[in-house]
GROMACS .gro file of C-alpha atoms in nm:
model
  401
    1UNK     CA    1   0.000   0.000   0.000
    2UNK     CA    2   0.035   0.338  -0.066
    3UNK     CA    3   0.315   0.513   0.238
    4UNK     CA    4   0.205   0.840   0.336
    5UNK     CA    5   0.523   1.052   0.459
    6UNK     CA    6   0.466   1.240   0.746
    7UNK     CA    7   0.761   1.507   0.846
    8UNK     CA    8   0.914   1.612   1.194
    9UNK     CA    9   1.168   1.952   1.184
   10UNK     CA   10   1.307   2.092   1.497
   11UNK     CA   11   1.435   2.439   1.440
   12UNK     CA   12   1.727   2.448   1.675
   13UNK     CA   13   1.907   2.122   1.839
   14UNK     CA   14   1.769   1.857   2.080
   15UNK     CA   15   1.416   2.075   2.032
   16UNK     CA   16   1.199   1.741   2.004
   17UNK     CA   17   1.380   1.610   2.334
   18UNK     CA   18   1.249   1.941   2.511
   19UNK     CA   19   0.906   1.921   2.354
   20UNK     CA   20   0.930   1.544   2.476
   21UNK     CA   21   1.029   1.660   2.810
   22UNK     CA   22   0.761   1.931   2.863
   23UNK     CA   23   0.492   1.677   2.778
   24UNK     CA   24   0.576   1.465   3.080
   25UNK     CA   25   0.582   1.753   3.324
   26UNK     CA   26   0.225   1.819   3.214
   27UNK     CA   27   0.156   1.458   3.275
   28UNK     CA   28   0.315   1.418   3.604
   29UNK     CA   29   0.088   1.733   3.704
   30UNK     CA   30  -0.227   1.575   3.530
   31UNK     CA   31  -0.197   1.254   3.685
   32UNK     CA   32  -0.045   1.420   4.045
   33UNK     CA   33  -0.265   1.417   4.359
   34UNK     CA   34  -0.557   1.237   4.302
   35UNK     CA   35  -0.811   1.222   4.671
   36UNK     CA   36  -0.561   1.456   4.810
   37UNK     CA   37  -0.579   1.726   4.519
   38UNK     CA   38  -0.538   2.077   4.751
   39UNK     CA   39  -0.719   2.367   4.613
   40UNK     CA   40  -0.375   2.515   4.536
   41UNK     CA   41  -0.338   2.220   4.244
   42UNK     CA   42  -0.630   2.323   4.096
   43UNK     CA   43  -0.546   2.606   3.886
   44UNK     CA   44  -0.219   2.451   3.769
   45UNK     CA   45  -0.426   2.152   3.683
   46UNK     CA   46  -0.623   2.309   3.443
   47UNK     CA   47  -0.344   2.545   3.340
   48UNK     CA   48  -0.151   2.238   3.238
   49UNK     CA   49  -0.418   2.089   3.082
   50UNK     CA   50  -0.409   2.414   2.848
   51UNK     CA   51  -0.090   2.357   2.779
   52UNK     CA   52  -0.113   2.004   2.695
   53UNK     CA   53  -0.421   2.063   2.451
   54UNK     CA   54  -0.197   2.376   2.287
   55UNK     CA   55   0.112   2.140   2.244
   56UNK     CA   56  -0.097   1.838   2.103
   57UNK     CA   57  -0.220   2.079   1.824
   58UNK     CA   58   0.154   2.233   1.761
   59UNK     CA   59   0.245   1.871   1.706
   60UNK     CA   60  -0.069   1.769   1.514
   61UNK     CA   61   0.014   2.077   1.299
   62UNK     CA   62   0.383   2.009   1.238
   63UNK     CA   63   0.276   1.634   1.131
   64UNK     CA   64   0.027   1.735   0.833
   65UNK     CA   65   0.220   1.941   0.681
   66UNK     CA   66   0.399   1.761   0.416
   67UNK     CA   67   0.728   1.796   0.324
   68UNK     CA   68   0.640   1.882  -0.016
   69UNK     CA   69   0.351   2.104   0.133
   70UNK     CA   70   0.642   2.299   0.355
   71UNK     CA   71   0.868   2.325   0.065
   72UNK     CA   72   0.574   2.482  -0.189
   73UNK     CA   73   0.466   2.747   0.022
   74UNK     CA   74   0.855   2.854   0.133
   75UNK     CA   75   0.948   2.871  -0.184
   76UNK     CA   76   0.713   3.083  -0.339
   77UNK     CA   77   0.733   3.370  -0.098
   78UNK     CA   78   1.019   3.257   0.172
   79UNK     CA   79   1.405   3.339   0.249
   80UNK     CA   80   1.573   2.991   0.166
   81UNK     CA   81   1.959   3.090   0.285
   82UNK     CA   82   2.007   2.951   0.654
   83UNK     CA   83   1.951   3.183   0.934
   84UNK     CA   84   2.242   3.285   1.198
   85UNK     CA   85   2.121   3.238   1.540
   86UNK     CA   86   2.333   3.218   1.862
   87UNK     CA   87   2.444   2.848   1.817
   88UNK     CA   88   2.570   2.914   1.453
   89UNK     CA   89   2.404   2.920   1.106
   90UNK     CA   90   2.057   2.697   1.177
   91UNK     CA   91   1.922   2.448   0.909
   92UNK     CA   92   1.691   2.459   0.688
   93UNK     CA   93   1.452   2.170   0.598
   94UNK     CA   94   1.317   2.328   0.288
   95UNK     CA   95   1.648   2.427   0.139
   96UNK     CA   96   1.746   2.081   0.224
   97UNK     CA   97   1.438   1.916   0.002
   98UNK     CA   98   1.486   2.109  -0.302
   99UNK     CA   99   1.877   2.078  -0.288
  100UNK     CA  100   1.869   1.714  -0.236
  101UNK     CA  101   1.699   1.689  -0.596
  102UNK     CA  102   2.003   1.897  -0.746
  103UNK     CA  103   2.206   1.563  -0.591
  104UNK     CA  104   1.994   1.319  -0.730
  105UNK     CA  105   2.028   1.457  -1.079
  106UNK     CA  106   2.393   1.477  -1.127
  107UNK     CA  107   2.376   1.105  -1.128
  108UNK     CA  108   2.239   1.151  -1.497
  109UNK     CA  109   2.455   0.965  -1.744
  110UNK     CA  110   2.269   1.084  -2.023
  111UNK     CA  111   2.399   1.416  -2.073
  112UNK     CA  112   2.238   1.552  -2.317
  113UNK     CA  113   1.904   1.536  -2.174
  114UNK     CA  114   2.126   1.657  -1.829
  115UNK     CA  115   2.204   1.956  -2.064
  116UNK     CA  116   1.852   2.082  -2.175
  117UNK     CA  117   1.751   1.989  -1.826
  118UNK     CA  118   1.475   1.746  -1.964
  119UNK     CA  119   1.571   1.460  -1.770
  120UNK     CA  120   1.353   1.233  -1.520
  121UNK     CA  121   1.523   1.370  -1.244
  122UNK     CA  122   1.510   1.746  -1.358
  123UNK     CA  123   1.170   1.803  -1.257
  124UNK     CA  124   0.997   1.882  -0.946
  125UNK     CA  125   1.124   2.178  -0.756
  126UNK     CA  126   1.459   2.227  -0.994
  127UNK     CA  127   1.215   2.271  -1.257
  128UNK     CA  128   1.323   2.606  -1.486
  129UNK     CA  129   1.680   2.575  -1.372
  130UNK     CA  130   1.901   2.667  -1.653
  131UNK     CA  131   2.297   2.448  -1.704
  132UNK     CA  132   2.573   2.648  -1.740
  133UNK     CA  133   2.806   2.359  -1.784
  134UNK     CA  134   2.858   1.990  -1.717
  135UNK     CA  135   3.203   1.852  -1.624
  136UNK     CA  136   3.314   1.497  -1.685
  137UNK     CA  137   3.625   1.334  -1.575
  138UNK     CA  138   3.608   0.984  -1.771
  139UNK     CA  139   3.929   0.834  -1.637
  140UNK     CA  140   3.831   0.916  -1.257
  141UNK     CA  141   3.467   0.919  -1.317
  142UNK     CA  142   3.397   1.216  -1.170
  143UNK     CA  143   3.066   1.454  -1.284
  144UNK     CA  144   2.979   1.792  -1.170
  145UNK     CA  145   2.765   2.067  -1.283
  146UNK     CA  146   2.710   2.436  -1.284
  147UNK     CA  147   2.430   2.615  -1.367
  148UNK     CA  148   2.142   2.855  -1.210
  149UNK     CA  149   1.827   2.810  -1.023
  150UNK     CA  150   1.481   2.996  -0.977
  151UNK     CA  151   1.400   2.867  -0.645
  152UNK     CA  152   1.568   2.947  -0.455
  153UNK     CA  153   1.775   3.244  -0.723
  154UNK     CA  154   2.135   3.064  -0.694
  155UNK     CA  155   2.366   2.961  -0.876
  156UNK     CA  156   2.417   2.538  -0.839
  157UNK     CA  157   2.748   2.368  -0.759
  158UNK     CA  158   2.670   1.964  -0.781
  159UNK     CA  159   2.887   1.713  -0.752
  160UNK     CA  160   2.794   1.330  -0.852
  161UNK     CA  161   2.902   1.044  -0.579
  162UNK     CA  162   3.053   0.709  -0.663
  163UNK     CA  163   2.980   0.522  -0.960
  164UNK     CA  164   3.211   0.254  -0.906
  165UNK     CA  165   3.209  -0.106  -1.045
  166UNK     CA  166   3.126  -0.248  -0.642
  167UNK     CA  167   3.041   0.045  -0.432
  168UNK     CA  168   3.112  -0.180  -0.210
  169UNK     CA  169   3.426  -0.225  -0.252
  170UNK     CA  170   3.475   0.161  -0.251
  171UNK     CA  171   3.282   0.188   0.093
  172UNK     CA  172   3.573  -0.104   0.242
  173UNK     CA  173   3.853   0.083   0.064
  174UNK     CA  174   3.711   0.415   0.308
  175UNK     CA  175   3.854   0.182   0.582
  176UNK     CA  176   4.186   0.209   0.549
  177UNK     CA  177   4.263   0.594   0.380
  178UNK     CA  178   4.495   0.756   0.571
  179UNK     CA  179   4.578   1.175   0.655
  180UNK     CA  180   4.855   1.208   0.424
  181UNK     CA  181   4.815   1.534   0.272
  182UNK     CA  182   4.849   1.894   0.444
  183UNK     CA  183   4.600   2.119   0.395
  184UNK     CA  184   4.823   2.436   0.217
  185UNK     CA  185   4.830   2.731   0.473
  186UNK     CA  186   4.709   2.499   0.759
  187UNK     CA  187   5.049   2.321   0.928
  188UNK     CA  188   4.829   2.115   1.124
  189UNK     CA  189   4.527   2.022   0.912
  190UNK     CA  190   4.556   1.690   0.742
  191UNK     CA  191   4.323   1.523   0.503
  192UNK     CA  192   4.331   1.203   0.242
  193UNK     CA  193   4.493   1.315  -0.088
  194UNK     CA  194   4.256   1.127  -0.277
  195UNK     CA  195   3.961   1.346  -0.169
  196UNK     CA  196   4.175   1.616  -0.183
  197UNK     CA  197   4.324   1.545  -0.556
  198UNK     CA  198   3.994   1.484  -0.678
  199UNK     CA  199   3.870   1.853  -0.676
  200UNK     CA  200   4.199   2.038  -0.674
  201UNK     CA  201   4.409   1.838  -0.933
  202UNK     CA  202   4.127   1.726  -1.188
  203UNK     CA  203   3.968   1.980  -1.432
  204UNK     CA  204   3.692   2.017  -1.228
  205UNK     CA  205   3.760   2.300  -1.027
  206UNK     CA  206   3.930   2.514  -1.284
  207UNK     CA  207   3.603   2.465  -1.493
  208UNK     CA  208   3.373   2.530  -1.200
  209UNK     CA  209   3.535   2.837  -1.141
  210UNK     CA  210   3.496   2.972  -1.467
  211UNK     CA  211   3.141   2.859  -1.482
  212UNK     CA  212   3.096   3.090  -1.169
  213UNK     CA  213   3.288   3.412  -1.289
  214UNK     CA  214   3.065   3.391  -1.611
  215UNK     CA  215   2.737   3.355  -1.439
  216UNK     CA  216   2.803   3.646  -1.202
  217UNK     CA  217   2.915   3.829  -1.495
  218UNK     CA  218   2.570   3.752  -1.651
  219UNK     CA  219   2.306   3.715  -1.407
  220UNK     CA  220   2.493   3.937  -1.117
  221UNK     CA  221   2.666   3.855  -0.777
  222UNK     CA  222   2.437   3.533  -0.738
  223UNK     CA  223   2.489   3.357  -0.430
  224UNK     CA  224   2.616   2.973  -0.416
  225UNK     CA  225   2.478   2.664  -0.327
  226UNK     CA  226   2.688   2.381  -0.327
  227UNK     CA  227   2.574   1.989  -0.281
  228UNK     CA  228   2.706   1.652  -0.308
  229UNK     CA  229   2.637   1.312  -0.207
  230UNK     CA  230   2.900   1.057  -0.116
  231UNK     CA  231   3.198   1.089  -0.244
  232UNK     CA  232   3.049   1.379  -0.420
  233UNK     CA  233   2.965   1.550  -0.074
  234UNK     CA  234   3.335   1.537   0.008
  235UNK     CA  235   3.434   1.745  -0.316
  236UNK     CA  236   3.118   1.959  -0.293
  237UNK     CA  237   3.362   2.057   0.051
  238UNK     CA  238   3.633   2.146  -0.094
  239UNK     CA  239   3.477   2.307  -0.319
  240UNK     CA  240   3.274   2.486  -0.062
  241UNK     CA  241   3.617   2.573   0.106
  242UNK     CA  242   3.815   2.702  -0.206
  243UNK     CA  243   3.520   2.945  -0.302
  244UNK     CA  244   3.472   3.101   0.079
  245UNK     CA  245   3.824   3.123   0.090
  246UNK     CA  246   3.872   3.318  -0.268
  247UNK     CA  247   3.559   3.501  -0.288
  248UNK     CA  248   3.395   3.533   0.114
  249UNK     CA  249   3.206   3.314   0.296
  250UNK     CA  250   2.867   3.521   0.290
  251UNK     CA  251   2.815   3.402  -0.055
  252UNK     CA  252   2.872   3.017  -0.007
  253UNK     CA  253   2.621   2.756   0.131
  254UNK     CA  254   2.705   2.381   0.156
  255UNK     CA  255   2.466   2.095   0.208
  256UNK     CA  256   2.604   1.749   0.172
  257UNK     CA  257   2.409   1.430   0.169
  258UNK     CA  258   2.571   1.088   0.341
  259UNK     CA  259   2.927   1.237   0.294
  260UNK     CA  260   3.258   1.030   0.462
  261UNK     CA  261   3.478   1.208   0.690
  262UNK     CA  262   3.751   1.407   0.471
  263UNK     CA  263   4.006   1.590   0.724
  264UNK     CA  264   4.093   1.586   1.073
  265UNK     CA  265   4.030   1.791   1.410
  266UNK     CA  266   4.231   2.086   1.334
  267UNK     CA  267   4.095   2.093   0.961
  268UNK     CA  268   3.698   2.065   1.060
  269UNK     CA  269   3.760   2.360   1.304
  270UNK     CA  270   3.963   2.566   1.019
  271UNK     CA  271   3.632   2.424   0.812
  272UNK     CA  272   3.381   2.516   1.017
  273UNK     CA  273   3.545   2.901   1.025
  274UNK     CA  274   3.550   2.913   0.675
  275UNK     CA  275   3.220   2.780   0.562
  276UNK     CA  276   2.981   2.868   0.855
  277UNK     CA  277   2.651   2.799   0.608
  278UNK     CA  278   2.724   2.414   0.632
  279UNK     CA  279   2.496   2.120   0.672
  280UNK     CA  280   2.629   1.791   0.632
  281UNK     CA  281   2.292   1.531   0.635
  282UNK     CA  282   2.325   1.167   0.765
  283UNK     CA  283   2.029   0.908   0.723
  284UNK     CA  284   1.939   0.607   0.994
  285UNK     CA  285   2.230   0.395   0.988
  286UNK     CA  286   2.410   0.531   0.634
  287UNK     CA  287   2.725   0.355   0.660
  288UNK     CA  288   2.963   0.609   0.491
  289UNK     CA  289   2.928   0.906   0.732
  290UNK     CA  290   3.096   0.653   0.987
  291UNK     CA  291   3.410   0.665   0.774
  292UNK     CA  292   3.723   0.669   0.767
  293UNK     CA  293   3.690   0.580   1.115
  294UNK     CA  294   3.692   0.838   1.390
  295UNK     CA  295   3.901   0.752   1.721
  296UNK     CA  296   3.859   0.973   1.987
  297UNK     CA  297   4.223   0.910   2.180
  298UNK     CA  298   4.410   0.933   1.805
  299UNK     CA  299   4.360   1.321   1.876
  300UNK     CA  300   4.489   1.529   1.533
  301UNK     CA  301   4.563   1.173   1.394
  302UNK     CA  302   4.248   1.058   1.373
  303UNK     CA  303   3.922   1.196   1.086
  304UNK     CA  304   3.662   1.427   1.245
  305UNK     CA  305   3.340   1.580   1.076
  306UNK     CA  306   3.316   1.908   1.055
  307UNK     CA  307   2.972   2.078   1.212
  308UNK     CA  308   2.638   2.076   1.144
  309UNK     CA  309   2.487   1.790   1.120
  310UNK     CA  310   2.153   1.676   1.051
  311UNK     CA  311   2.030   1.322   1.115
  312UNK     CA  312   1.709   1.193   0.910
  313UNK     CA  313   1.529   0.919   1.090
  314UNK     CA  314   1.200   0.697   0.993
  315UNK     CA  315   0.939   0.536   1.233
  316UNK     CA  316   0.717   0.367   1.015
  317UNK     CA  317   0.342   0.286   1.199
  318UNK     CA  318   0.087   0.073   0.968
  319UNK     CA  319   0.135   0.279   0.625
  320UNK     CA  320   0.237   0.601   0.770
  321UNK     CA  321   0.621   0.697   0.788
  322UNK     CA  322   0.744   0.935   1.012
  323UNK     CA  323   1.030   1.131   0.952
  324UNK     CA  324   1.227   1.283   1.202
  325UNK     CA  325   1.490   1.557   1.124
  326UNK     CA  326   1.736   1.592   1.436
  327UNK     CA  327   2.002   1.883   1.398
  328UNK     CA  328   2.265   1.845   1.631
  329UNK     CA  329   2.517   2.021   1.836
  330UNK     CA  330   2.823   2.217   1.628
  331UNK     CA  331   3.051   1.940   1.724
  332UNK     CA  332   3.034   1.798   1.432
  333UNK     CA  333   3.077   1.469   1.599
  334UNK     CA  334   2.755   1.487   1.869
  335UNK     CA  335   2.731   1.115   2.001
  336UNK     CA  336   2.357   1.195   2.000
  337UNK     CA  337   2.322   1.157   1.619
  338UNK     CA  338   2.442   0.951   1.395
  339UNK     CA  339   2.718   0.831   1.619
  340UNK     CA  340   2.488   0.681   1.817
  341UNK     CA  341   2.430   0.395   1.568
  342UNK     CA  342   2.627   0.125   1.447
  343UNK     CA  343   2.594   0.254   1.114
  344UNK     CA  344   2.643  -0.037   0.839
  345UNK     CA  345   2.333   0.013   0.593
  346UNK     CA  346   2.428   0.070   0.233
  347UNK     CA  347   2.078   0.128   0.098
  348UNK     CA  348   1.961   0.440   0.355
  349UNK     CA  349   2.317   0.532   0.182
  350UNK     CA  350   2.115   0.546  -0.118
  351UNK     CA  351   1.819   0.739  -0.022
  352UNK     CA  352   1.765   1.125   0.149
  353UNK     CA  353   1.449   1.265   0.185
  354UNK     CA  354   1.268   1.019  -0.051
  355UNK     CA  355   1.467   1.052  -0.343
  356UNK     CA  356   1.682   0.860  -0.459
  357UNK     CA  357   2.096   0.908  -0.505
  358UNK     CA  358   2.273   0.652  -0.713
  359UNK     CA  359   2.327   0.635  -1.101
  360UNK     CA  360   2.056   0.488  -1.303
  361UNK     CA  361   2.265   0.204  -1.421
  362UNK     CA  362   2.493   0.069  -1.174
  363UNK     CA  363   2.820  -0.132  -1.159
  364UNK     CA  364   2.986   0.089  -1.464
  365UNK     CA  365   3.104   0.421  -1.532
  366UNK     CA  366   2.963   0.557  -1.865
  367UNK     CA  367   2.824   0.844  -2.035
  368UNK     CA  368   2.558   0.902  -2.303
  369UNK     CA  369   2.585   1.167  -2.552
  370UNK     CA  370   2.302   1.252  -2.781
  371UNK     CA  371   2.375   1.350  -3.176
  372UNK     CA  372   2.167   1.652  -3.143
  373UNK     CA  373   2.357   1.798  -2.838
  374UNK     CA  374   2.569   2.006  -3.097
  375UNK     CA  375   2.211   2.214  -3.051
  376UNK     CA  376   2.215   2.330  -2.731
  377UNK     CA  377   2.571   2.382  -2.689
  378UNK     CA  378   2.920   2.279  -2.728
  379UNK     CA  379   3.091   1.964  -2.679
  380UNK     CA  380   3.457   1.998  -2.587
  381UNK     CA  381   3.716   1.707  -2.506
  382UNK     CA  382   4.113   1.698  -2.424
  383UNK     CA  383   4.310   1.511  -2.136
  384UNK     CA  384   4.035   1.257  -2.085
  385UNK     CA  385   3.787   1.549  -1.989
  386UNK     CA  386   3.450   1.592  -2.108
  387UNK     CA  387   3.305   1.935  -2.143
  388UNK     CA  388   2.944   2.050  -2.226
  389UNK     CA  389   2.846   2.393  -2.242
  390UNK     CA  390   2.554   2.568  -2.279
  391UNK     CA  391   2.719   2.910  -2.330
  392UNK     CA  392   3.073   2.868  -2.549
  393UNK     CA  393   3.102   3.217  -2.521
  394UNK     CA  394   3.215   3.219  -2.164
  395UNK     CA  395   3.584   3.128  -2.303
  396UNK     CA  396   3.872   3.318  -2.117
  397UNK     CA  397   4.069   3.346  -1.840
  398UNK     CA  398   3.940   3.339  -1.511
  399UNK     CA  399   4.031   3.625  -1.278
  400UNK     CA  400   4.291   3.496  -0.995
  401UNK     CA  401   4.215   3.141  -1.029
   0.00000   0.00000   0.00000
């Protein structure tokens, strides 16, 4: 039958636990007293039972309204950028649901249709959002894309995850990378060099950056929204990184979906100061945000997240599914979230929010290329690199790259 979603969002962290908490003091003073009730109990009897009825209704409210419901009526007449508050930049649930879609379609091998944005996946709430330019690493099998949305007015940064003959074999292989590379300016930040290499020494980032230069230089100073699942949420951060460092944080927003650990404690803190609009999302038991492995007594020598995360949880009653949406403390490591699992599943790996993130065809890395894509833009190749663009003209030098 027929699941109807049903979806949870506490504003600020641990906000369910204090609802949760609130409703039992009411309780206690419901059920309190009894033959012996003193007049003085009276008035905070019914006062509680006020309060009971009023947070019944909050709750009832906060259930109906669908995630797609939420998202609809934010978008069309609501700030999407995340909100500073005391505790750091908060998250944002509707953001979240349209981004997540951005993820999902990267995964696109057929680029053509990825091009004129007429693919199965390029629908929904990324609906009108017009490419810039796709990216294609064939030898690493890498994808990302740059282009600009409606809703909320951004320009797009997505990176596509692994598309690997055995992801799993890519999820054990997370196991055993080491800290081997030092972060440049940073002495004491280490991350993997693969992660690293993958955005800094491919053509990916020079591209990306170009892509960005043109589309402030055609649609004005635009600000950025970058996503990524997987693999593709750990060079969605560096990319993140590299553009608040160049160009200023206050333009830069980073939501990453089921991402693995990249760097470690010294490099999440210089992380978290450089990209302060971060969410990283985690889902149930998602295996690869438990990795590489994080050992508390390693100290600098072990990985550590960077902050803030956001863990997605289902309780499924009958044909209902409940989702909860738990943002946690700026640790970036709260033992309340996902770390409180023994997080082994591959396929809520797969899944955020509903939708789905993996390639259509799995166990390959390929690309389809329609004969009439010399229509909608140009096709450029050299040093194993795919290029599409939608706007040739956008050839020269980028500014301080």
């Amino acid at each position: 039958p027929h699941k109807k979603v049903l979806s949870f969002a506490p504003t600020f962290p641990s906000s369910s636990l204090l609802i949760t908490r609130l409703r039992l003091v009411l309780l206690r003073i419901l059920l309190r007293g009894g033959k012996k009730e003193t007049s003085a109990m009276a008035p905070l009897r019914r006062a509680a039972s006020a309060a009971a009825v009023l947070l019944a209704l909050t709750g009832l409210f906060l259930l109906v309204l669908s995630p797609a419901d939420a998202a609809t009526a934010a978008v069309e007449g609501g700030e999407l950028r995340m909100k500073q508050s005391d505790g750091g930049y908060s998250y944002n649930s509707t953001l979240a649901h349209i981004l997540v879609e951005y993820a999902s379609a990267v995964y696109t091998s057929d680029l053509t249709s990825l091009l004129k944005w007429t693919c199965p996946r390029c629908e929904g709430h990324t609906k009108g959002f017009q490419m810039i330019e796709i990216i294609v690493d064939v030898e690493k099998c890498l994808q990302a894309f740059v282009g600009v949305a409606p809703d909320p007015r951004s320009i797009i940064i997505a990176f596509r995850g692994t598309q690997e003959h055995s992801a799993s074999n890519w999820i054990e292989d997370l196991f055993w990378k080491q800290l081997d590379v030092t972060y440049p300016g940073m002495p004491d930040a280490m991350v993997h060099h693969g992660f690293y290499s993958a955005y800094y020494n491919t053509t990916l980032r020079h591209e990306i950056l170009k892509s960005v230069q043109w589309a402030w230089k055609t649609y004005g100073r635009l600000p950025i929204n970058v996503v990524g699942h997987s693999m593709g949420g750990a060079l969605a951060s560096f990319c993140a990184l590299d553009l608040s460092v160049k160009w200023g944080s206050h333009k830069v927003q980073l939501i990453t979906f089921g991402q693995p650990r990249v760097g470690n404690p010294a490099f999440a803190e210089y992380f978290n100061e450089q990209v302060p609009r971060t969410i990283r999302v985690t889902h149930e038991n998602d295996i690869v945000p438990h990795l590489p492995p994080y050992f508390y007594y390693l100290g600098e020598w072990t990985y550590h997240h960077f902050a803030r995360e956001v863990w997605l949880r289902e309780t499924i009653v009958g044909n209902v599914v409940t989702r909860n949406e738990t943002v946690c403390d700026c640790s970036g490591e709260d033992p309340t979230c996902s770390r409180s699992v023994y997080g082994r599943s591959v396929a809520d790996h797969l899944e955020y929010y509903g939708v789905n993130l993996h390639a259509d065809s799995r166990g390959t890395c390929q690309f389809v290329i329609g004969a009439s894509n010399s229509a909608y833009g140009d096709i450029l190749q050299f040093d194993g690199t795919i290029i599409l663009s939608r706007y040739p003209q956008k050839r020269y030098p980028v500014e301080s790259i």
